[in-house]
PDB file of N, CA and C in Angstrom:
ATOM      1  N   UNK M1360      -3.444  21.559  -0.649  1.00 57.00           N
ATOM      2  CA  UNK M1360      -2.380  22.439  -0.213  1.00 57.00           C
ATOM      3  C   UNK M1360      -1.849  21.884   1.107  1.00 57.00           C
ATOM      4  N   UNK M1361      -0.401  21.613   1.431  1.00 63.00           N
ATOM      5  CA  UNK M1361       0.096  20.911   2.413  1.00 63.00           C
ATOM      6  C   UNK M1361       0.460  22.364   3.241  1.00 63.00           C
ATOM      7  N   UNK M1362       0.981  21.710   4.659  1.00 66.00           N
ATOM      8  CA  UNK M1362       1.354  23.128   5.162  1.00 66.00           C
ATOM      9  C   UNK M1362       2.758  23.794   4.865  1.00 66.00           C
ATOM     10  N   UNK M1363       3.389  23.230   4.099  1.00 68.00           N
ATOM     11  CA  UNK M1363       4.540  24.148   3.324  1.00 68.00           C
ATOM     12  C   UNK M1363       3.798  24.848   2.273  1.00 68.00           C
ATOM     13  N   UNK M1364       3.238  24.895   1.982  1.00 67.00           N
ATOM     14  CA  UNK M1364       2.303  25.748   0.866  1.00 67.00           C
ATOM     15  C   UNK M1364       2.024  26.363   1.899  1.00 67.00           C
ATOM     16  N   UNK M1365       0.827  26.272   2.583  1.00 67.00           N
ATOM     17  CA  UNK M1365       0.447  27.514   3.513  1.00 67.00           C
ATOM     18  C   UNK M1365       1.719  28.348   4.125  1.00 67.00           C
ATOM     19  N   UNK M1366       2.576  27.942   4.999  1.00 73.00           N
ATOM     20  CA  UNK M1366       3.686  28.783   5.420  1.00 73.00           C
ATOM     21  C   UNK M1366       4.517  29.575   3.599  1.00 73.00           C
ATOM     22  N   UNK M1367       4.494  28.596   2.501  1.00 75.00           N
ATOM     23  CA  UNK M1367       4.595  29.876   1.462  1.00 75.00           C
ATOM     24  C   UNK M1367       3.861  31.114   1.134  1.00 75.00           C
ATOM     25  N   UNK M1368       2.549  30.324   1.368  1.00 72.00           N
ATOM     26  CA  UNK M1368       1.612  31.509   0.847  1.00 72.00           C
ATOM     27  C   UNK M1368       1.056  32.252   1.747  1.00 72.00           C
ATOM     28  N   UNK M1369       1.036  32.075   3.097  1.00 80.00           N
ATOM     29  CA  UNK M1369       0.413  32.988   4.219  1.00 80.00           C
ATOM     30  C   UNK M1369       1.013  34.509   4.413  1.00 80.00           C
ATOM     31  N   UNK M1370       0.210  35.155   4.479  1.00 76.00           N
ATOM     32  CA  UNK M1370       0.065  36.679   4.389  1.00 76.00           C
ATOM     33  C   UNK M1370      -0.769  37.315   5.885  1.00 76.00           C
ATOM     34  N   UNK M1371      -0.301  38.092   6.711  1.00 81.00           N
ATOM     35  CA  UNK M1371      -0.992  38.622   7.888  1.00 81.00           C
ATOM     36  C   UNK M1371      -2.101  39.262   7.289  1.00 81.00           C
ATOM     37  N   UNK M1372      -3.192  38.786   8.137  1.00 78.00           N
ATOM     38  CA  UNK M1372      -4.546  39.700   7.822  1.00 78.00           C
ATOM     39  C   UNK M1372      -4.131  41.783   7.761  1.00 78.00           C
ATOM     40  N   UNK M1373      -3.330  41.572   8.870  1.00 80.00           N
ATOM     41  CA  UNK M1373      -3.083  43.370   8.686  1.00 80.00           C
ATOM     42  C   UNK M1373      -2.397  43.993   6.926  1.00 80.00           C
ATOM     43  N   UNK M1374      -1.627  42.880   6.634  1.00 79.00           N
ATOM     44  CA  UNK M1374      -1.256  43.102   5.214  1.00 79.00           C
ATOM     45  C   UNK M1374      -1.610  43.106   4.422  1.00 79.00           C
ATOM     46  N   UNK M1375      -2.905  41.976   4.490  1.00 74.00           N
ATOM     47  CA  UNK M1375      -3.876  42.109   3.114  1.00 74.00           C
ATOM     48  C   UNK M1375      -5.395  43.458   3.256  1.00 74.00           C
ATOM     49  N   UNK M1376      -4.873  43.710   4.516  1.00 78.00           N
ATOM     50  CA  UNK M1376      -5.889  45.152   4.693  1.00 78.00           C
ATOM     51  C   UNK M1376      -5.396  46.490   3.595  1.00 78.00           C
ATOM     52  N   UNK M1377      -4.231  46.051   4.137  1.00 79.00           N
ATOM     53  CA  UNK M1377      -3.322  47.621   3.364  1.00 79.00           C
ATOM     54  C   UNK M1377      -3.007  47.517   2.509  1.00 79.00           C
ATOM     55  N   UNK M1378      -2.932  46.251   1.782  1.00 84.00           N
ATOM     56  CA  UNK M1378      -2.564  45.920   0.553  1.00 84.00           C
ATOM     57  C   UNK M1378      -3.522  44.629  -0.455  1.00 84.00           C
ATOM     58  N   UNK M1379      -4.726  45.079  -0.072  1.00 85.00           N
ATOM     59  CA  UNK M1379      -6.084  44.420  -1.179  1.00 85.00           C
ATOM     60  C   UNK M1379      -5.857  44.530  -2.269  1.00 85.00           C
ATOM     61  N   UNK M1380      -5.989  45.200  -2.965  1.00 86.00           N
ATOM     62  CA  UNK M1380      -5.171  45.593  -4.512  1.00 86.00           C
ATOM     63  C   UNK M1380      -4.344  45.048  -5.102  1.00 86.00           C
ATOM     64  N   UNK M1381      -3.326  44.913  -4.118  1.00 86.00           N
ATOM     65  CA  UNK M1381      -2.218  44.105  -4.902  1.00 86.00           C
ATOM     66  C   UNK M1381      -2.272  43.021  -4.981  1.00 86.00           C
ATOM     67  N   UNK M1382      -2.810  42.109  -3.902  1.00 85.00           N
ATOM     68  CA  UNK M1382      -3.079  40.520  -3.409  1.00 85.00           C
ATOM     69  C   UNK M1382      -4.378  40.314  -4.239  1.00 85.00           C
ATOM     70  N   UNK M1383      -5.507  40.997  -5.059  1.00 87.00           N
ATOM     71  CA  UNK M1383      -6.165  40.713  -5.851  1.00 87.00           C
ATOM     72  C   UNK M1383      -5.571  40.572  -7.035  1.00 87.00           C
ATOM     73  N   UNK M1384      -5.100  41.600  -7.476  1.00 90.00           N
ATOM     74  CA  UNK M1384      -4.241  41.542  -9.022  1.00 90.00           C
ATOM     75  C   UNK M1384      -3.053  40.650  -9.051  1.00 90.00           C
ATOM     76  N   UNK M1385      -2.718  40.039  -7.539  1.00 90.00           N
ATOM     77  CA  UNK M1385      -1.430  38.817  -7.947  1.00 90.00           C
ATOM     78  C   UNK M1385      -2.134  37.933  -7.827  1.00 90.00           C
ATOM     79  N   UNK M1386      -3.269  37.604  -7.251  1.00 92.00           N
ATOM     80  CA  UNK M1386      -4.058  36.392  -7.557  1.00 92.00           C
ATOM     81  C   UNK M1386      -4.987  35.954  -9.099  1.00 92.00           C
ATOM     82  N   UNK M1387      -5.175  37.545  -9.492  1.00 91.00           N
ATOM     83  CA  UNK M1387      -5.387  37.564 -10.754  1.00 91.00           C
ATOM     84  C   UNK M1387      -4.855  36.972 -11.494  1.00 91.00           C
ATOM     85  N   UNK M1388      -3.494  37.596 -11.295  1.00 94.00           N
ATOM     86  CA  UNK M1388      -2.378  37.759 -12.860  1.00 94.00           C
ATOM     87  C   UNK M1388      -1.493  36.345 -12.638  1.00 94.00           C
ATOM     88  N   UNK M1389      -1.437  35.433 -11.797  1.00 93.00           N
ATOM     89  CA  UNK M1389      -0.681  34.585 -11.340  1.00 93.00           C
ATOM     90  C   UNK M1389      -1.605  33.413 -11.317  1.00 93.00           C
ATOM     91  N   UNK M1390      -2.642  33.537 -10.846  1.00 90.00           N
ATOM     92  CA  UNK M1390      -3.305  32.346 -10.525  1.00 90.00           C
ATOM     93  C   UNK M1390      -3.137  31.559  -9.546  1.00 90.00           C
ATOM     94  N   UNK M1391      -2.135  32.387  -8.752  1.00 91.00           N
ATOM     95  CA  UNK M1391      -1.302  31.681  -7.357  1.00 91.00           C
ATOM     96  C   UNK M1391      -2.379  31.655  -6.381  1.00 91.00           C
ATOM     97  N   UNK M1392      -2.408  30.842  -5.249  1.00 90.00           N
ATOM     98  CA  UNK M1392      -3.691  31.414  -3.970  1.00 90.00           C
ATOM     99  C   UNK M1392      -2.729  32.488  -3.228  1.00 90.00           C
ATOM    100  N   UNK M1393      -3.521  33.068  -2.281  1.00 88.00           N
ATOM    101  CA  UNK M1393      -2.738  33.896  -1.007  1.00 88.00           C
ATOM    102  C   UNK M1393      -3.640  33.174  -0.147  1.00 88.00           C
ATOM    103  N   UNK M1394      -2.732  32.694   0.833  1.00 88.00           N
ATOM    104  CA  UNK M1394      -3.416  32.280   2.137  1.00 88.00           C
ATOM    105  C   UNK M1394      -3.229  33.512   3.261  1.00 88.00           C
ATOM    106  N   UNK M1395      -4.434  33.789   3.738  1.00 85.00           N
ATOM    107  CA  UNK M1395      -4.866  34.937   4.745  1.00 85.00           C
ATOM    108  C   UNK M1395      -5.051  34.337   5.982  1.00 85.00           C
ATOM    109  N   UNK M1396      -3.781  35.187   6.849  1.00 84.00           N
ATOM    110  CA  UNK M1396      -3.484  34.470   8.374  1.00 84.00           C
ATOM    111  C   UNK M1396      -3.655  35.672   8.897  1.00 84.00           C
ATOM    112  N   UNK M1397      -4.481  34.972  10.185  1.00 81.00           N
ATOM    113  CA  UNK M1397      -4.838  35.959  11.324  1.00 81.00           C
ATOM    114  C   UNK M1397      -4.442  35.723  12.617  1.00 81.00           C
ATOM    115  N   UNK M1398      -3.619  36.118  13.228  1.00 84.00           N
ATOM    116  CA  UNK M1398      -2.175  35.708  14.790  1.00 84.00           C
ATOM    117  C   UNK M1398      -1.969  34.155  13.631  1.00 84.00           C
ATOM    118  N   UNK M1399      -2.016  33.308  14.285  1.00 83.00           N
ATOM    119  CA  UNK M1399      -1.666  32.149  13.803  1.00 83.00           C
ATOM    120  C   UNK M1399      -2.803  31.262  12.798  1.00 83.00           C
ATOM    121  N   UNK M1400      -3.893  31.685  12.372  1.00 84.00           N
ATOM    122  CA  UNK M1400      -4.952  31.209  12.035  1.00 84.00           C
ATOM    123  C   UNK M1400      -4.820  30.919  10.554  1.00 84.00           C
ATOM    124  N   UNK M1401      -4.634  29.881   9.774  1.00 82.00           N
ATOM    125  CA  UNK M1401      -4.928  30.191   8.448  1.00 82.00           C
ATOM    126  C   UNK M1401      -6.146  29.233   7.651  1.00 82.00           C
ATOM    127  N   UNK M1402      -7.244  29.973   8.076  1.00 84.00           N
ATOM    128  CA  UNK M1402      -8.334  29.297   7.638  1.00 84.00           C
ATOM    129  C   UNK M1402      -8.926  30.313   6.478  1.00 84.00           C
ATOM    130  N   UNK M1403      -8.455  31.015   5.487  1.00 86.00           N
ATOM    131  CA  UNK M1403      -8.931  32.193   4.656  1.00 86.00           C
ATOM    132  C   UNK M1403      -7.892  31.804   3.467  1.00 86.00           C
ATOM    133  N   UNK M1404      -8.171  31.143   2.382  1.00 89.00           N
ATOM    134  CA  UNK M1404      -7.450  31.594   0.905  1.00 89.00           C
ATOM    135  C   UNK M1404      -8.139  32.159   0.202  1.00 89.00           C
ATOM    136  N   UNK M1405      -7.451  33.057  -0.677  1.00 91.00           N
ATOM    137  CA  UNK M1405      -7.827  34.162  -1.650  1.00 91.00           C
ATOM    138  C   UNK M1405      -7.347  33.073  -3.128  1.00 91.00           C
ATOM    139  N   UNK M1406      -8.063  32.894  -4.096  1.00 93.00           N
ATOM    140  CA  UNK M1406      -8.004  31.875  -5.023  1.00 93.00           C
ATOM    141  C   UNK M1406      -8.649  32.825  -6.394  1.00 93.00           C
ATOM    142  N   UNK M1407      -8.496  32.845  -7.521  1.00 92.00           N
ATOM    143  CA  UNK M1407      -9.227  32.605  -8.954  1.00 92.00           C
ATOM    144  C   UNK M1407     -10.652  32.869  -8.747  1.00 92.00           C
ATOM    145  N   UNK M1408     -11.433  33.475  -8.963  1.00 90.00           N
ATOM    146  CA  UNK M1408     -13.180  33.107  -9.145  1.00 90.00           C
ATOM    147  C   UNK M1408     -13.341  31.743  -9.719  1.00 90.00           C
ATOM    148  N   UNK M1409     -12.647  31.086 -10.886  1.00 91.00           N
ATOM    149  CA  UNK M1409     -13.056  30.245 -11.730  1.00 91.00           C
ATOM    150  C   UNK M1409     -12.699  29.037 -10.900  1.00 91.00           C
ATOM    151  N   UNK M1410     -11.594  28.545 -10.079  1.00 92.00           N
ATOM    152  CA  UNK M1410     -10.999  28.011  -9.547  1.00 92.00           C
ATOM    153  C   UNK M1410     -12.097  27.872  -8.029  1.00 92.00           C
ATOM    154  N   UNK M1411     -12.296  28.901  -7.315  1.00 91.00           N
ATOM    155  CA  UNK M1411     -13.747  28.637  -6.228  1.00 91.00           C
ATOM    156  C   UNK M1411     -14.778  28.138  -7.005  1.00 91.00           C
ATOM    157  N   UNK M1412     -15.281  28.618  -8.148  1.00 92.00           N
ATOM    158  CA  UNK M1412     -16.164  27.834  -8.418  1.00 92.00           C
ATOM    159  C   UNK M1412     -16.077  26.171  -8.925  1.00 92.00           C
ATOM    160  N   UNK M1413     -14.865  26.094  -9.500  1.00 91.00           N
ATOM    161  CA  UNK M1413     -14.952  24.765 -10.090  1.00 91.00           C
ATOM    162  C   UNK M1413     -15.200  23.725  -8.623  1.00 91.00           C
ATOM    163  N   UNK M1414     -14.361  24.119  -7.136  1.00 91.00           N
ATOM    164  CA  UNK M1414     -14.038  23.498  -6.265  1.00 91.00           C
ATOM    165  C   UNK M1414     -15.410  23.481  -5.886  1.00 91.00           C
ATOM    166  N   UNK M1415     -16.199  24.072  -5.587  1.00 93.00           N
ATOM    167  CA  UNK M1415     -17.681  24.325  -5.144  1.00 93.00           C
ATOM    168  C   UNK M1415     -18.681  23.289  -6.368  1.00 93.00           C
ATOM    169  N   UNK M1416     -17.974  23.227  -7.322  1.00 92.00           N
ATOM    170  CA  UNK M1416     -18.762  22.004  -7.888  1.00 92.00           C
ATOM    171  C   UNK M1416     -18.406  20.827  -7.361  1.00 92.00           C
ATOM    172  N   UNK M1417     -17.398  20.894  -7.536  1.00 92.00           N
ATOM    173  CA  UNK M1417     -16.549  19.240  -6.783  1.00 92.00           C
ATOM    174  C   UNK M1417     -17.094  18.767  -5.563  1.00 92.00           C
ATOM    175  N   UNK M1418     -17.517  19.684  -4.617  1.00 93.00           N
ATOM    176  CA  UNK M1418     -17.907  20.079  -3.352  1.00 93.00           C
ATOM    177  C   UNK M1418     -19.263  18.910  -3.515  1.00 93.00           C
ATOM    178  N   UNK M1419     -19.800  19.705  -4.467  1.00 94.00           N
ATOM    179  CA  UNK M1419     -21.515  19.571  -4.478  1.00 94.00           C
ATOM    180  C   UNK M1419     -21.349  18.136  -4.929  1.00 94.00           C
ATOM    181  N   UNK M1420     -20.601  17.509  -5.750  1.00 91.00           N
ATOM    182  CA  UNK M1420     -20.693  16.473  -6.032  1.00 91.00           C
ATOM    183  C   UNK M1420     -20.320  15.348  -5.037  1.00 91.00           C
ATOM    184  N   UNK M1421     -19.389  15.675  -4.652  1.00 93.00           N
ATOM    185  CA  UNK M1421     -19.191  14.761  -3.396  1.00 93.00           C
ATOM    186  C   UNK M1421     -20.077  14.563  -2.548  1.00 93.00           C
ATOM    187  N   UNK M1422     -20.949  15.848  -2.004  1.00 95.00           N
ATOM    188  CA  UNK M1422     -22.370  15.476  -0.889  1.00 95.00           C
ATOM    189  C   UNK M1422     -23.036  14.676  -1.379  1.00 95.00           C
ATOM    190  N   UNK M1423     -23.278  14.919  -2.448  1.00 94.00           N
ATOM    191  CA  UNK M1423     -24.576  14.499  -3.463  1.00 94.00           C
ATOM    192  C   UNK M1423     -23.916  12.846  -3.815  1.00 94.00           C
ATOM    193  N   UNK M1424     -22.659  12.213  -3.717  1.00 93.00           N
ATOM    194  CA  UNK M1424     -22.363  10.774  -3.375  1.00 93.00           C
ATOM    195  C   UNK M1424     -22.242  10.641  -4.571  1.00 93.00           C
ATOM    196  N   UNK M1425     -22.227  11.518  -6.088  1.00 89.00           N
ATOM    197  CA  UNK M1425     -21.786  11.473  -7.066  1.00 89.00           C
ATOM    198  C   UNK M1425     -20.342  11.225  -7.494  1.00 89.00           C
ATOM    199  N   UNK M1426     -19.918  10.472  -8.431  1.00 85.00           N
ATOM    200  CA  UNK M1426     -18.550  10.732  -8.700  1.00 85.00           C
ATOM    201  C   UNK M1426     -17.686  11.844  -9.634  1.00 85.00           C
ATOM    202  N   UNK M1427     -16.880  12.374  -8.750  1.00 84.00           N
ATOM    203  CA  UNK M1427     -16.088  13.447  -9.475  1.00 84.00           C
ATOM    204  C   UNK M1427     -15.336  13.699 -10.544  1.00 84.00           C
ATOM    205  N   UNK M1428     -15.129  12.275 -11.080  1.00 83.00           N
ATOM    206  CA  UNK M1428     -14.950  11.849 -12.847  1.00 83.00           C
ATOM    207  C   UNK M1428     -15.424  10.543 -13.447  1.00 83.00           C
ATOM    208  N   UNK M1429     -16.413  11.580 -13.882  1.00 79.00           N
ATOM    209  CA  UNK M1429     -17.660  10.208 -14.523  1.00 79.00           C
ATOM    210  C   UNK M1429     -16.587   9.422 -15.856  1.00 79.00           C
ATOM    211  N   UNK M1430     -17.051   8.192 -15.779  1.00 82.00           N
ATOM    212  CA  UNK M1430     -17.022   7.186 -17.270  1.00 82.00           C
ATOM    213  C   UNK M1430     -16.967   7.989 -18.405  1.00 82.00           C
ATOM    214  N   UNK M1431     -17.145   8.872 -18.738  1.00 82.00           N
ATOM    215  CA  UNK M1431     -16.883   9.678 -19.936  1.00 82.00           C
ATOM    216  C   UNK M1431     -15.488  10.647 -20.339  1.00 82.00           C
ATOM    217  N   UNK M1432     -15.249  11.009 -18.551  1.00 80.00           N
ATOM    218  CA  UNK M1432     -14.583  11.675 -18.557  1.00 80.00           C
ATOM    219  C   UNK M1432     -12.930  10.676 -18.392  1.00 80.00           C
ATOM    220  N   UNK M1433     -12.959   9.418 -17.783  1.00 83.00           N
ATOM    221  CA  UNK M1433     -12.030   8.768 -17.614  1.00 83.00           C
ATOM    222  C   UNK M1433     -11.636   8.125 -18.844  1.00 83.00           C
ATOM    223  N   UNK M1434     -12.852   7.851 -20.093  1.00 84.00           N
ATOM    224  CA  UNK M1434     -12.327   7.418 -21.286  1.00 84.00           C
ATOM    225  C   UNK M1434     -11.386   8.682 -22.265  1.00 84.00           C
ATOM    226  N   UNK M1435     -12.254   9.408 -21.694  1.00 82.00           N
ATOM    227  CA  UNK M1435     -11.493  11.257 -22.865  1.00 82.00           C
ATOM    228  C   UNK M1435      -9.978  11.302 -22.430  1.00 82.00           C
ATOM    229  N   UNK M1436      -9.687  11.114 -21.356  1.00 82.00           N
ATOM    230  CA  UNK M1436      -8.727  11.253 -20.714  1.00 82.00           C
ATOM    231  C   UNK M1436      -7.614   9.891 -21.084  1.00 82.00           C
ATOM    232  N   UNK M1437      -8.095   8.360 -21.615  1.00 82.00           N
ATOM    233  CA  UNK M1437      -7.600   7.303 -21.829  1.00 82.00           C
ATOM    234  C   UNK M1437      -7.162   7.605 -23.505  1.00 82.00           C
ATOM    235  N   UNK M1438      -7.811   8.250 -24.300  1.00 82.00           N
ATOM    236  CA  UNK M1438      -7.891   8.564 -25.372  1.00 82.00           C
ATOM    237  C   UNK M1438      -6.357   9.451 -25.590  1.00 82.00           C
ATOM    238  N   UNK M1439      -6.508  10.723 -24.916  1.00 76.00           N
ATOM    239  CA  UNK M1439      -5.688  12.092 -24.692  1.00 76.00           C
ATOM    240  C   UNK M1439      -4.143  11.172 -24.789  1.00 76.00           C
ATOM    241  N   UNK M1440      -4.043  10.029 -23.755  1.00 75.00           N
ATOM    242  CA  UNK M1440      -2.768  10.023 -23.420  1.00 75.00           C
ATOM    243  C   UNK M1440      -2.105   8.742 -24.252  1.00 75.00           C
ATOM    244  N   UNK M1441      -3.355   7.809 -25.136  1.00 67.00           N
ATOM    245  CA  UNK M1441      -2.574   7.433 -25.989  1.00 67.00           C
ATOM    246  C   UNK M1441      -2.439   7.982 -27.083  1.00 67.00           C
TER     247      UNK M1441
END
């Protein structure tokens, strides 16, 4: 996400207080992130469950010095596009 994405998607922390509900069910129903800004701070996105988790794998793989698309996955993918 570049920071024109963030200045799209940033939302004041006071707004997503009063309005949780809605910023869950548009993150739901959209799949869009909301980035959650506090005075100028935007270190908080609201994302997918499925989408944190996939990134939290990616995460783990990278520490772990693993690669993030194994030989199997780069042939499936060579296959797909011819």
């Amino acid at each position: 996400m570049d920071e024109d994405d963030l200045e799209t998607f940033a939302v004041p922390i006071t707004h997503v207080r009063d309005s949780l509900g809605f910023y869950y069910q548009h993150v739901a129903e959209t799949e869009r992130p909301v980035v959650i800004q506090r005075y100028r701070d935007r270190s908080v996105v609201m994302v997918p469950l499925w989408e944190w988790r996939w990134l939290k794998q990616i995460e783990a793989k990278i520490r772990a010095g693993e690669p993030i698309i194994t030989e199997d996955d780069l042939a499936a993918i060579s296959r797909d596009v011819s």
